[in-house]
Amino acid sequence: MSTSTAESNYLEYEGRHSGLLGWLLSTDHKRVAILYLVSMVTFFFAGVSAGFVMRLVQLTPFHKLITAQTYNALFTFHGVVMIFLFVIPGLNAVFGNFILPIIIGAKDVAFPRLNLASWYFFIGGALIAVTALFTGNGPPDTGWSFYAPFSIKSGTNVSLGVFAAFILGFSSMLTGINFVTTIHRLRAPGMTFFKMPLFPWALYATSWMQILATPVLAVTLVLVILERAFGIGVFDPAKGGDPVLYQHMFWMYSHPAVYIMILPAMGAISEILPTFSQRTIFGYKAIAGSSIAIAGFGSLVWAHHMFTSGMSAFGNILFSFLTMVVAVPSAIKVFNWIATLYKGSVNFQPPLLYALSFIFLFSIGGMTGVWQGALALDVHLHDTYFIVGHFHYVMFGGTGFAFFAALLYWFPKMFGKMYSNTAAYVAWFFLFIGFNGLYFTMLVLGMQGMPRRYYAHLPQYHLGHVIATVGSWVLILGLLLFFGSLLYAVFRGKKASANPWHGVTLEWTVPSPPPVENFDEIPEVSQGPYHFPSEVAL
Amino acid sequence: MPRFTRYWMSLLLFALTVSVGRPSTAKTPQPAPAASADVKPEEVGIDEQLGKFIPLDTVLRDEDGHDVALRSLIDRPTVLTLNYFRCAGICSPQLNGVAETVNRTLAKIGEQYRIITISFDERDTPDIAKRKRTNYLQEIRRPVSPNDWRFLTSDSVTSKKIADSVGFKFKRVGDDFLHPGALMFLSPKGLVTRYMYGITYVPADWEMAVQEAARGEVQPTINKWLKFCFSYDPSGRRVALNVTRIAGTVVLGAAMIFAIVLIFKGRRTPQNERKA
């Protein structure tokens, strides 16, 4: 492109296509990011609706609102949508796409067409998942984990649902390959790995996990489909197969997937905290290294999902130990984040509030994870609401709140508009109260013995369920307020400056919204990423 | 990135992939566990001697104490096992496994092949050998003559010579021996054509090995890779394709190549961009 791009930003730019096609056929990483954002938030609200109905069902101990089979379909739908269509692509797809090339001083990702293709895989997979709901013998009822042998025997439309997840895996893998190549090949001159900001570091670790773990899921899901179609017997004990093998293969992907979800979130937090404390990040190398350590150890802990599945005692002890070990790099991050704030010039803006909430909620999620890693306790907690509470603290309280924080942080850059701080604070209040009301209650219910995925509950759990359901209403109110205020800001917000938060990483050196090619001239980097002028003055 | 760092990173990646993707050692020869602490790994095990001949002129003692040259016995495909008769470890399970496989394989003992068990303990006598033979022949539930499974003894130098010729490494520890558990298939001319590890054997493999030995075909190394991809499922009594292992190796291998390409290709700079 020979035209000067400084004039037209990526939102206004009209290339060969205009209007909707200008978005659907654009290989600009920023437009692809917005495509992801819009589609993912849409899916997120679909998942929220399913969650809302499930909570409503639990408002009474024995209820007639929906049938038990529908309830099974609902939690499967909720899980599949939230995991495969929201948290796994998560910050990676939206902010990785939008921010990664700019923050490392590149004009685009390494393979822009592949990038757009990844989004089409994503949307294709999502459409197949939706199709699975309305065709065949009813929506899948296995839970998002598709455990064999039930997933093989279930008469519902499991094959199509599984195929959707298979297609979505390709989107994830291709994005991983794209980002790894981008980070290796397209960093600005002078930006060595250790002069690279921490968000790309996190994306780098995540991408390797996507490349290595997702094929395992693909193989597993293909085997389930073959099992259902041809009865090959790999997971069917009646034919000499092994259902525990399914669990191993499934979690060999799906546990690393938890880190695929959380690592980019941690990367975003590592960007937000220095900016809002106007202070260089504490322990840069420790945080960068801990991302790699989390990716490494996180790939070796999968069988802690299976302590009650009949593994050997040695296997249990080994995986329990490794689970404890993986908490160490996570804790390294948390302590370094807190140390970054210490003696910083803290500017308490909405992104920081959400980032701090992330640290608080993720810490609860992480610590309850360590509990479950302890063998004896896990036997008691397995398959209870405690697990449900725990993983919502990690995925929603962790990744979800980091997603909100990152959205608030980079929103002015992405759309060139400012949102209402008041709305963001009020939304936070409802989100935080609603979240803890819903999920902390679940932790307590789990400790009391409420099993997960049950359609009905015994009267002794009733109070907890009522509190959780009311919590879900407050939470949803917060969500509507949050996204509503942002949507309003996209169209009616005040114009944002190039650097409203006084950040020092490269994305703040380009206009808001960025021009099509990001930089008129590729910047040269000579120092580490978090050098704040005010700090130097001190 | 400095060039030497790249080399080290590539080496590390390679080592990682090889170590993760390497075949399980569960079925390769392992020394008996007892007293293994003071034995170096290279002292006990198998150094495959595929495509080499064993010394057919070697003379041993048969079950009646008469001298017998190997040449006179190896006139057809032969399964060679090396054991000692007072062995409390894997010898008995191994010979039971041999008898069991003889019962189950389609290859006919005597007609198509012969088994020779040679003791590497010079204290074993023809008398013990004879009793062993009687025992094991009783295990076989198909037509078999005493000539079809021979139990031979010798002095320590002779048995060591034979063991060396097939790469079978054992070590005396006190009164006992540490030794691997493996079978050697020999052609009628004494050519080593195949090794089979462990104490249970796949009947189909056995039959295949006998036919190959009859033709004097040496199993190429590729067979080891096949072994890596297929494993015997003892409970299902069949050979199973290791889908997980193959997929894992392919993924790790591809990822390693990807990483090495990225490391060596380096960063895009205006210079190499112009070249492109």
Tab-separated table of C-alpha atoms in Angstrom, chain A residues 114-502:
chain	number	residue	atom	x	y	z
A	114	LEU	CA	-4.406	-17.137	8.028
A	115	ASN	CA	-5.545	-14.817	10.774
A	116	LEU	CA	-8.801	-14.094	8.997
A	117	ALA	CA	-9.137	-17.802	8.198
A	118	SER	CA	-8.847	-18.519	11.936
A	119	TRP	CA	-11.827	-16.301	12.553
A	120	TYR	CA	-13.805	-18.161	9.884
A	121	PHE	CA	-12.899	-21.455	11.521
A	122	PHE	CA	-14.118	-19.950	14.764
A	123	ILE	CA	-17.410	-18.772	13.310
A	124	GLY	CA	-17.804	-22.020	11.331
A	125	GLY	CA	-17.320	-24.054	14.513
A	126	ALA	CA	-19.734	-21.823	16.382
A	127	LEU	CA	-22.407	-22.211	13.709
A	128	ILE	CA	-22.011	-25.987	13.776
A	129	ALA	CA	-22.342	-25.906	17.570
A	130	VAL	CA	-25.568	-23.939	17.250
A	131	THR	CA	-26.785	-26.315	14.537
A	132	ALA	CA	-26.167	-29.222	16.922
A	133	LEU	CA	-28.690	-27.656	19.257
A	134	PHE	CA	-31.538	-27.729	16.813
A	135	THR	CA	-30.935	-30.816	14.691
A	136	GLY	CA	-30.671	-34.555	15.277
A	137	ASN	CA	-32.118	-36.074	18.412
A	138	GLY	CA	-31.872	-32.984	20.539
A	139	PRO	CA	-28.977	-30.943	21.880
A	140	PRO	CA	-25.943	-32.725	23.373
A	141	ASP	CA	-26.377	-33.570	27.062
A	142	THR	CA	-22.929	-34.764	28.054
A	143	GLY	CA	-21.465	-31.639	29.612
A	144	TRP	CA	-18.708	-29.752	27.855
A	145	SER	CA	-16.220	-32.502	28.695
A	146	PHE	CA	-17.953	-35.121	26.473
A	147	TYR	CA	-16.894	-37.912	28.841
A	148	ALA	CA	-16.879	-41.410	27.364
A	149	PRO	CA	-18.601	-43.817	27.547
A	150	PHE	CA	-21.692	-41.617	28.006
A	151	SER	CA	-20.799	-39.435	25.008
A	152	ILE	CA	-20.611	-42.604	22.934
A	153	LYS	CA	-23.941	-43.928	24.134
A	154	SER	CA	-25.933	-40.712	24.362
A	155	GLY	CA	-28.682	-40.566	21.757
A	156	THR	CA	-28.425	-36.792	21.466
A	157	ASN	CA	-26.580	-34.866	18.796
A	158	VAL	CA	-23.149	-35.354	20.333
A	159	SER	CA	-21.269	-36.059	17.091
A	160	LEU	CA	-22.069	-32.673	15.631
A	161	GLY	CA	-21.286	-30.885	18.894
A	162	VAL	CA	-17.953	-32.679	19.087
A	163	PHE	CA	-17.237	-31.843	15.461
A	164	ALA	CA	-17.852	-28.167	16.266
A	165	ALA	CA	-15.243	-28.303	19.013
A	166	PHE	CA	-12.884	-30.018	16.553
A	167	ILE	CA	-13.245	-27.156	14.060
A	168	LEU	CA	-12.814	-24.567	16.810
A	169	GLY	CA	-9.542	-26.264	17.702
A	170	PHE	CA	-8.167	-25.384	14.277
A	171	SER	CA	-8.903	-21.734	14.881
A	172	SER	CA	-6.972	-21.905	18.124
A	173	MET	CA	-4.009	-23.766	16.634
A	174	LEU	CA	-3.688	-21.481	13.622
A	175	THR	CA	-3.786	-18.410	15.845
A	176	GLY	CA	-1.027	-19.969	17.949
A	177	ILE	CA	1.181	-20.584	14.916
A	178	ASN	CA	0.515	-17.067	13.707
A	179	PHE	CA	1.424	-15.400	17.003
A	180	VAL	CA	4.565	-17.453	17.592
A	181	THR	CA	5.799	-16.561	14.121
A	182	THR	CA	4.835	-12.921	14.605
A	183	ILE	CA	6.729	-12.677	17.867
A	184	HIS	CA	9.804	-14.372	16.450
A	185	ARG	CA	9.896	-12.550	13.152
A	186	LEU	CA	8.250	-9.170	13.437
A	187	ARG	CA	9.549	-7.522	16.584
A	188	ALA	CA	10.737	-3.964	16.051
A	189	PRO	CA	14.470	-3.495	15.560
A	190	GLY	CA	16.179	-3.475	18.938
A	191	MET	CA	13.348	-5.258	20.723
A	192	THR	CA	15.024	-8.386	22.028
A	193	PHE	CA	12.951	-10.983	23.837
A	194	PHE	CA	13.848	-9.370	27.141
A	195	LYS	CA	12.932	-5.909	25.933
A	196	MET	CA	9.528	-7.167	24.878
A	197	PRO	CA	6.484	-6.180	26.976
A	198	LEU	CA	4.926	-8.879	29.143
A	199	PHE	CA	1.678	-9.198	27.220
A	200	PRO	CA	3.510	-10.618	24.163
A	201	TRP	CA	5.470	-12.861	26.518
A	202	ALA	CA	2.215	-14.287	27.839
A	203	LEU	CA	0.845	-14.669	24.317
A	204	TYR	CA	4.036	-16.438	23.310
A	205	ALA	CA	3.684	-19.026	26.076
A	206	THR	CA	-0.014	-19.395	25.320
A	207	SER	CA	0.578	-19.905	21.634
A	208	TRP	CA	2.970	-22.759	22.217
A	209	MET	CA	0.393	-24.438	24.402
A	210	GLN	CA	-2.201	-23.974	21.676
A	211	ILE	CA	0.136	-25.526	19.137
A	212	LEU	CA	1.056	-28.489	21.305
A	213	ALA	CA	-2.130	-29.253	23.222
A	214	THR	CA	-4.909	-28.604	20.732
A	215	PRO	CA	-3.968	-31.493	18.406
A	216	VAL	CA	-4.542	-33.856	21.349
A	217	LEU	CA	-8.098	-32.581	21.621
A	218	ALA	CA	-8.532	-32.946	17.873
A	219	VAL	CA	-7.430	-36.604	17.973
A	220	THR	CA	-9.657	-37.281	20.972
A	221	LEU	CA	-12.725	-35.733	19.411
A	222	VAL	CA	-12.181	-37.566	16.132
A	223	LEU	CA	-11.995	-40.810	18.102
A	224	VAL	CA	-15.305	-40.015	19.805
A	225	ILE	CA	-16.920	-39.397	16.425
A	226	LEU	CA	-15.453	-42.631	15.001
A	227	GLU	CA	-16.597	-44.435	18.108
A	228	ARG	CA	-20.133	-43.188	17.653
A	229	ALA	CA	-20.226	-43.742	13.910
A	230	PHE	CA	-18.364	-47.046	13.573
A	231	GLY	CA	-18.076	-48.404	17.115
A	232	ILE	CA	-14.306	-48.771	16.889
A	233	GLY	CA	-14.098	-49.454	20.614
A	234	VAL	CA	-11.167	-47.312	21.732
A	235	PHE	CA	-13.091	-45.935	24.706
A	236	ASP	CA	-15.679	-48.672	25.051
A	237	PRO	CA	-14.791	-51.205	27.743
A	238	ALA	CA	-17.175	-53.726	26.193
A	239	LYS	CA	-14.820	-53.871	23.207
A	240	GLY	CA	-11.598	-53.822	25.178
A	241	GLY	CA	-11.398	-50.025	25.127
A	242	ASP	CA	-10.662	-47.784	28.050
A	243	PRO	CA	-12.854	-44.859	29.145
A	244	VAL	CA	-10.081	-43.610	31.426
A	245	LEU	CA	-7.964	-43.174	28.293
A	246	TYR	CA	-10.591	-40.703	27.136
A	247	GLN	CA	-10.226	-38.751	30.343
A	248	HIS	CA	-6.457	-38.687	29.995
A	249	MET	CA	-6.614	-37.484	26.419
A	250	PHE	CA	-9.345	-34.965	27.084
A	251	TRP	CA	-7.607	-33.386	30.059
A	252	MET	CA	-4.231	-33.511	28.354
A	253	TYR	CA	-5.702	-30.737	26.238
A	254	SER	CA	-8.279	-29.265	28.505
A	255	HIS	CA	-6.097	-28.600	31.474
A	256	PRO	CA	-3.485	-26.745	29.429
A	257	ALA	CA	-6.510	-24.979	27.954
A	258	VAL	CA	-7.118	-23.454	31.382
A	259	TYR	CA	-3.695	-21.875	31.097
A	260	ILE	CA	-4.412	-20.919	27.501
A	261	MET	CA	-7.295	-18.970	28.993
A	262	ILE	CA	-5.501	-17.418	31.948
A	263	LEU	CA	-2.012	-16.637	30.594
A	264	PRO	CA	-3.062	-13.842	28.206
A	265	ALA	CA	-5.167	-12.476	31.067
A	266	MET	CA	-2.077	-12.375	33.256
A	267	GLY	CA	-0.216	-10.693	30.406
A	268	ALA	CA	-2.831	-7.956	30.169
A	269	ILE	CA	-2.708	-7.387	33.932
A	270	SER	CA	1.080	-7.054	33.653
A	271	GLU	CA	0.513	-4.200	31.188
A	272	ILE	CA	-2.194	-2.447	33.185
A	273	LEU	CA	-0.467	-2.343	36.573
A	274	PRO	CA	2.722	-0.487	35.491
A	275	THR	CA	0.690	2.065	33.545
A	276	PHE	CA	-1.599	2.889	36.440
A	277	SER	CA	1.156	2.962	39.016
A	278	GLN	CA	3.511	4.812	36.642
A	279	ARG	CA	6.235	2.511	37.717
A	280	THR	CA	8.254	-0.154	36.005
A	281	ILE	CA	6.980	-3.658	36.579
A	282	PHE	CA	8.531	-5.377	39.565
A	283	GLY	CA	10.364	-8.571	38.604
A	284	TYR	CA	10.100	-8.331	34.821
A	285	LYS	CA	12.133	-11.451	34.158
A	286	ALA	CA	10.375	-13.396	36.905
A	287	ILE	CA	6.981	-12.618	35.376
A	288	ALA	CA	8.168	-13.418	31.855
A	289	GLY	CA	9.781	-16.648	33.031
A	290	SER	CA	6.765	-17.618	35.101
A	291	SER	CA	4.609	-17.460	31.947
A	292	ILE	CA	6.853	-20.055	30.373
A	293	ALA	CA	6.937	-22.064	33.604
A	294	ILE	CA	3.138	-22.043	33.807
A	295	ALA	CA	2.966	-23.233	30.200
A	296	GLY	CA	5.485	-25.991	30.955
A	297	PHE	CA	4.158	-27.251	34.279
A	298	GLY	CA	0.565	-26.571	33.268
A	299	SER	CA	0.974	-29.188	30.553
A	300	LEU	CA	1.927	-31.833	33.109
A	301	VAL	CA	-0.905	-31.683	35.617
A	302	TRP	CA	-3.897	-32.894	33.641
A	303	ALA	CA	-4.616	-36.043	35.620
A	304	HIS	CA	-5.531	-34.088	38.761
A	305	HIS	CA	-8.998	-34.100	37.212
A	306	MET	CA	-8.968	-37.856	37.612
A	307	PHE	CA	-7.995	-38.584	41.198
A	308	THR	CA	-11.212	-40.501	41.660
A	309	SER	CA	-11.095	-42.255	38.276
A	310	GLY	CA	-9.029	-45.201	39.463
A	311	MET	CA	-5.478	-44.187	38.623
A	312	SER	CA	-2.593	-45.775	40.472
A	313	ALA	CA	-1.622	-44.310	43.827
A	314	PHE	CA	1.723	-43.320	42.350
A	315	GLY	CA	0.010	-41.517	39.478
A	316	ASN	CA	-2.222	-39.674	41.926
A	317	ILE	CA	0.666	-38.580	44.109
A	318	LEU	CA	2.742	-37.457	41.127
A	319	PHE	CA	-0.026	-35.364	39.640
A	320	SER	CA	-0.943	-33.965	43.032
A	321	PHE	CA	2.662	-32.865	43.501
A	322	LEU	CA	2.880	-31.281	40.052
A	323	THR	CA	-0.383	-29.460	40.720
A	324	MET	CA	1.128	-27.902	43.814
A	325	VAL	CA	4.213	-26.951	41.803
A	326	VAL	CA	2.236	-25.079	39.152
A	327	ALA	CA	0.884	-22.774	41.860
A	328	VAL	CA	4.412	-21.404	42.361
A	329	PRO	CA	4.796	-19.462	39.093
A	330	SER	CA	1.234	-18.135	39.505
A	331	ALA	CA	2.120	-16.903	42.967
A	332	ILE	CA	5.312	-15.330	41.577
A	333	LYS	CA	3.159	-13.252	39.288
A	334	VAL	CA	0.745	-12.196	42.017
A	335	PHE	CA	3.515	-11.083	44.372
A	336	ASN	CA	5.297	-9.179	41.624
A	337	TRP	CA	2.112	-7.403	40.626
A	338	ILE	CA	1.488	-6.291	44.166
A	339	ALA	CA	5.107	-5.189	44.532
A	340	THR	CA	4.689	-3.130	41.361
A	341	LEU	CA	1.990	-1.048	43.057
A	342	TYR	CA	4.132	-0.456	46.117
A	343	LYS	CA	5.393	3.134	46.151
A	344	GLY	CA	3.935	3.635	42.701
A	345	SER	CA	2.017	6.731	41.688
A	346	VAL	CA	-1.293	4.911	41.663
A	347	ASN	CA	-3.919	6.354	39.347
A	348	PHE	CA	-7.152	4.669	40.340
A	349	GLN	CA	-8.924	4.432	37.006
A	350	PRO	CA	-11.493	1.753	36.035
A	351	PRO	CA	-8.972	-0.574	34.321
A	352	LEU	CA	-6.931	-0.725	37.520
A	353	LEU	CA	-10.008	-1.434	39.634
A	354	TYR	CA	-10.886	-4.373	37.400
A	355	ALA	CA	-7.273	-5.532	37.346
A	356	LEU	CA	-7.107	-5.542	41.137
A	357	SER	CA	-10.398	-7.448	41.246
A	358	PHE	CA	-8.766	-9.945	38.920
A	359	ILE	CA	-5.896	-10.461	41.375
A	360	PHE	CA	-8.321	-10.921	44.271
A	361	LEU	CA	-10.693	-13.291	42.485
A	362	PHE	CA	-7.956	-15.209	40.718
A	363	SER	CA	-6.181	-15.721	44.033
A	364	ILE	CA	-9.322	-17.319	45.453
A	365	GLY	CA	-9.615	-19.435	42.306
A	366	GLY	CA	-5.973	-20.417	42.494
A	367	MET	CA	-6.011	-21.262	46.177
A	368	THR	CA	-9.155	-23.366	45.920
A	369	GLY	CA	-7.352	-25.127	43.067
A	370	VAL	CA	-4.534	-26.046	45.412
A	371	TRP	CA	-7.101	-27.490	47.827
A	372	GLN	CA	-8.379	-29.715	45.104
A	373	GLY	CA	-4.854	-30.707	44.221
A	374	ALA	CA	-4.590	-32.221	47.693
A	375	LEU	CA	-5.554	-35.860	47.245
A	376	ALA	CA	-7.575	-36.513	50.374
A	377	LEU	CA	-9.603	-33.321	50.120
A	378	ASP	CA	-10.281	-33.834	46.440
A	379	VAL	CA	-12.067	-37.103	47.081
A	380	HIS	CA	-14.553	-35.155	49.186
A	381	LEU	CA	-14.851	-32.197	46.816
A	382	HIS	CA	-14.872	-34.063	43.511
A	383	ASP	CA	-17.926	-33.375	41.351
A	384	THR	CA	-19.450	-30.954	43.837
A	385	TYR	CA	-20.400	-27.296	43.519
A	386	PHE	CA	-16.999	-26.520	45.009
A	387	ILE	CA	-15.478	-27.406	41.643
A	388	VAL	CA	-18.027	-25.268	39.855
A	389	GLY	CA	-17.263	-22.357	42.182
A	390	HIS	CA	-13.515	-22.880	41.810
A	391	PHE	CA	-13.393	-22.875	38.038
A	392	HIS	CA	-15.718	-19.910	37.783
A	393	TYR	CA	-13.359	-18.010	40.078
A	394	VAL	CA	-10.498	-18.901	37.732
A	395	MET	CA	-12.249	-18.513	34.409
A	396	PHE	CA	-14.731	-15.752	35.102
A	397	GLY	CA	-13.149	-14.050	38.105
A	398	GLY	CA	-9.763	-14.519	36.478
A	399	THR	CA	-9.995	-14.463	32.721
A	400	GLY	CA	-13.386	-12.706	32.638
A	401	PHE	CA	-12.389	-9.812	34.895
A	402	ALA	CA	-9.026	-9.525	33.118
A	403	PHE	CA	-10.943	-9.388	29.847
A	404	PHE	CA	-13.041	-6.543	31.237
A	405	ALA	CA	-9.921	-4.798	32.559
A	406	ALA	CA	-8.131	-5.169	29.224
A	407	LEU	CA	-11.189	-3.950	27.362
A	408	LEU	CA	-11.357	-0.850	29.552
A	409	TYR	CA	-7.602	-0.325	29.205
A	410	TRP	CA	-7.365	-0.628	25.443
A	411	PHE	CA	-10.876	0.569	24.577
A	412	PRO	CA	-9.728	4.172	23.896
A	413	LYS	CA	-7.026	2.791	21.607
A	414	MET	CA	-9.344	0.407	19.808
A	415	PHE	CA	-12.248	2.752	19.200
A	416	GLY	CA	-10.750	6.194	19.752
A	417	LYS	CA	-13.476	6.953	22.281
A	418	MET	CA	-13.679	7.333	26.069
A	419	TYR	CA	-16.324	5.624	28.139
A	420	SER	CA	-18.021	6.879	31.271
A	421	ASN	CA	-15.895	6.165	34.334
A	422	THR	CA	-18.947	6.342	36.562
A	423	ALA	CA	-20.736	3.650	34.576
A	424	ALA	CA	-17.628	1.478	34.758
A	425	TYR	CA	-17.423	1.893	38.552
A	426	VAL	CA	-21.116	1.175	39.077
A	427	ALA	CA	-20.938	-1.836	36.771
A	428	TRP	CA	-17.936	-3.055	38.755
A	429	PHE	CA	-19.916	-2.820	41.991
A	430	PHE	CA	-22.704	-5.024	40.631
A	431	LEU	CA	-20.284	-7.399	38.949
A	432	PHE	CA	-18.165	-7.858	42.035
A	433	ILE	CA	-21.045	-8.259	44.475
A	434	GLY	CA	-23.032	-10.465	42.112
A	435	PHE	CA	-20.021	-12.577	41.246
A	436	ASN	CA	-19.102	-13.347	44.828
A	437	GLY	CA	-22.728	-13.824	45.817
A	438	LEU	CA	-23.092	-16.424	43.100
A	439	TYR	CA	-19.800	-18.282	43.155
A	440	PHE	CA	-18.630	-17.996	46.748
A	441	THR	CA	-21.959	-19.498	47.712
A	442	MET	CA	-21.204	-22.324	45.311
A	443	LEU	CA	-17.921	-22.995	47.129
A	444	VAL	CA	-19.848	-23.258	50.389
A	445	LEU	CA	-22.556	-25.431	48.841
A	446	GLY	CA	-19.848	-27.733	47.522
A	447	MET	CA	-18.236	-28.041	50.919
A	448	GLN	CA	-21.650	-29.012	52.246
A	449	GLY	CA	-21.882	-31.734	49.617
A	450	MET	CA	-24.093	-30.360	46.849
A	451	PRO	CA	-23.215	-32.374	43.738
A	452	ARG	CA	-22.704	-30.542	40.459
A	453	ARG	CA	-24.875	-30.993	37.366
A	454	TYR	CA	-27.908	-32.038	39.449
A	455	TYR	CA	-31.282	-30.918	38.223
A	456	ALA	CA	-32.847	-30.864	41.698
A	457	HIS	CA	-31.416	-30.249	45.148
A	458	LEU	CA	-32.180	-31.396	48.666
A	459	PRO	CA	-33.879	-28.924	51.019
A	460	GLN	CA	-30.747	-28.434	53.157
A	461	TYR	CA	-29.036	-26.723	50.213
A	462	HIS	CA	-31.948	-24.470	49.467
A	463	LEU	CA	-30.739	-21.298	51.179
A	464	GLY	CA	-27.420	-21.445	49.333
A	465	HIS	CA	-29.170	-21.879	46.016
A	466	VAL	CA	-31.414	-18.904	46.648
A	467	ILE	CA	-28.432	-16.684	47.506
A	468	ALA	CA	-26.568	-17.895	44.406
A	469	THR	CA	-29.549	-17.243	42.165
A	470	VAL	CA	-30.013	-13.728	43.488
A	471	GLY	CA	-26.260	-13.252	42.990
A	472	SER	CA	-26.660	-14.273	39.360
A	473	TRP	CA	-29.259	-11.540	38.859
A	474	VAL	CA	-26.966	-8.892	40.314
A	475	LEU	CA	-24.105	-10.190	38.185
A	476	ILE	CA	-26.149	-10.055	35.000
A	477	LEU	CA	-27.224	-6.513	35.848
A	478	GLY	CA	-23.555	-5.585	36.118
A	479	LEU	CA	-22.791	-7.246	32.778
A	480	LEU	CA	-25.577	-5.382	31.006
A	481	LEU	CA	-24.430	-2.099	32.494
A	482	PHE	CA	-20.797	-2.778	31.596
A	483	PHE	CA	-21.315	-3.724	27.973
A	484	GLY	CA	-24.165	-1.230	27.561
A	485	SER	CA	-21.991	1.676	28.655
A	486	LEU	CA	-19.190	0.574	26.337
A	487	LEU	CA	-21.547	0.185	23.423
A	488	TYR	CA	-22.840	3.667	24.117
A	489	ALA	CA	-19.274	4.962	24.240
A	490	VAL	CA	-18.437	3.424	20.853
A	491	PHE	CA	-21.032	5.640	19.234
A	492	ARG	CA	-21.386	8.591	21.594
A	493	GLY	CA	-18.229	8.596	23.667
A	494	LYS	CA	-15.860	11.529	23.894
A	495	LYS	CA	-12.859	11.404	21.621
A	496	ALA	CA	-9.880	9.719	23.207
A	497	SER	CA	-6.344	11.045	22.969
A	498	ALA	CA	-3.509	8.881	21.698
A	499	ASN	CA	-2.340	8.135	25.223
A	500	PRO	CA	-5.056	8.744	27.813
A	501	TRP	CA	-3.415	6.585	30.528
A	502	HIS	CA	0.173	7.814	30.003
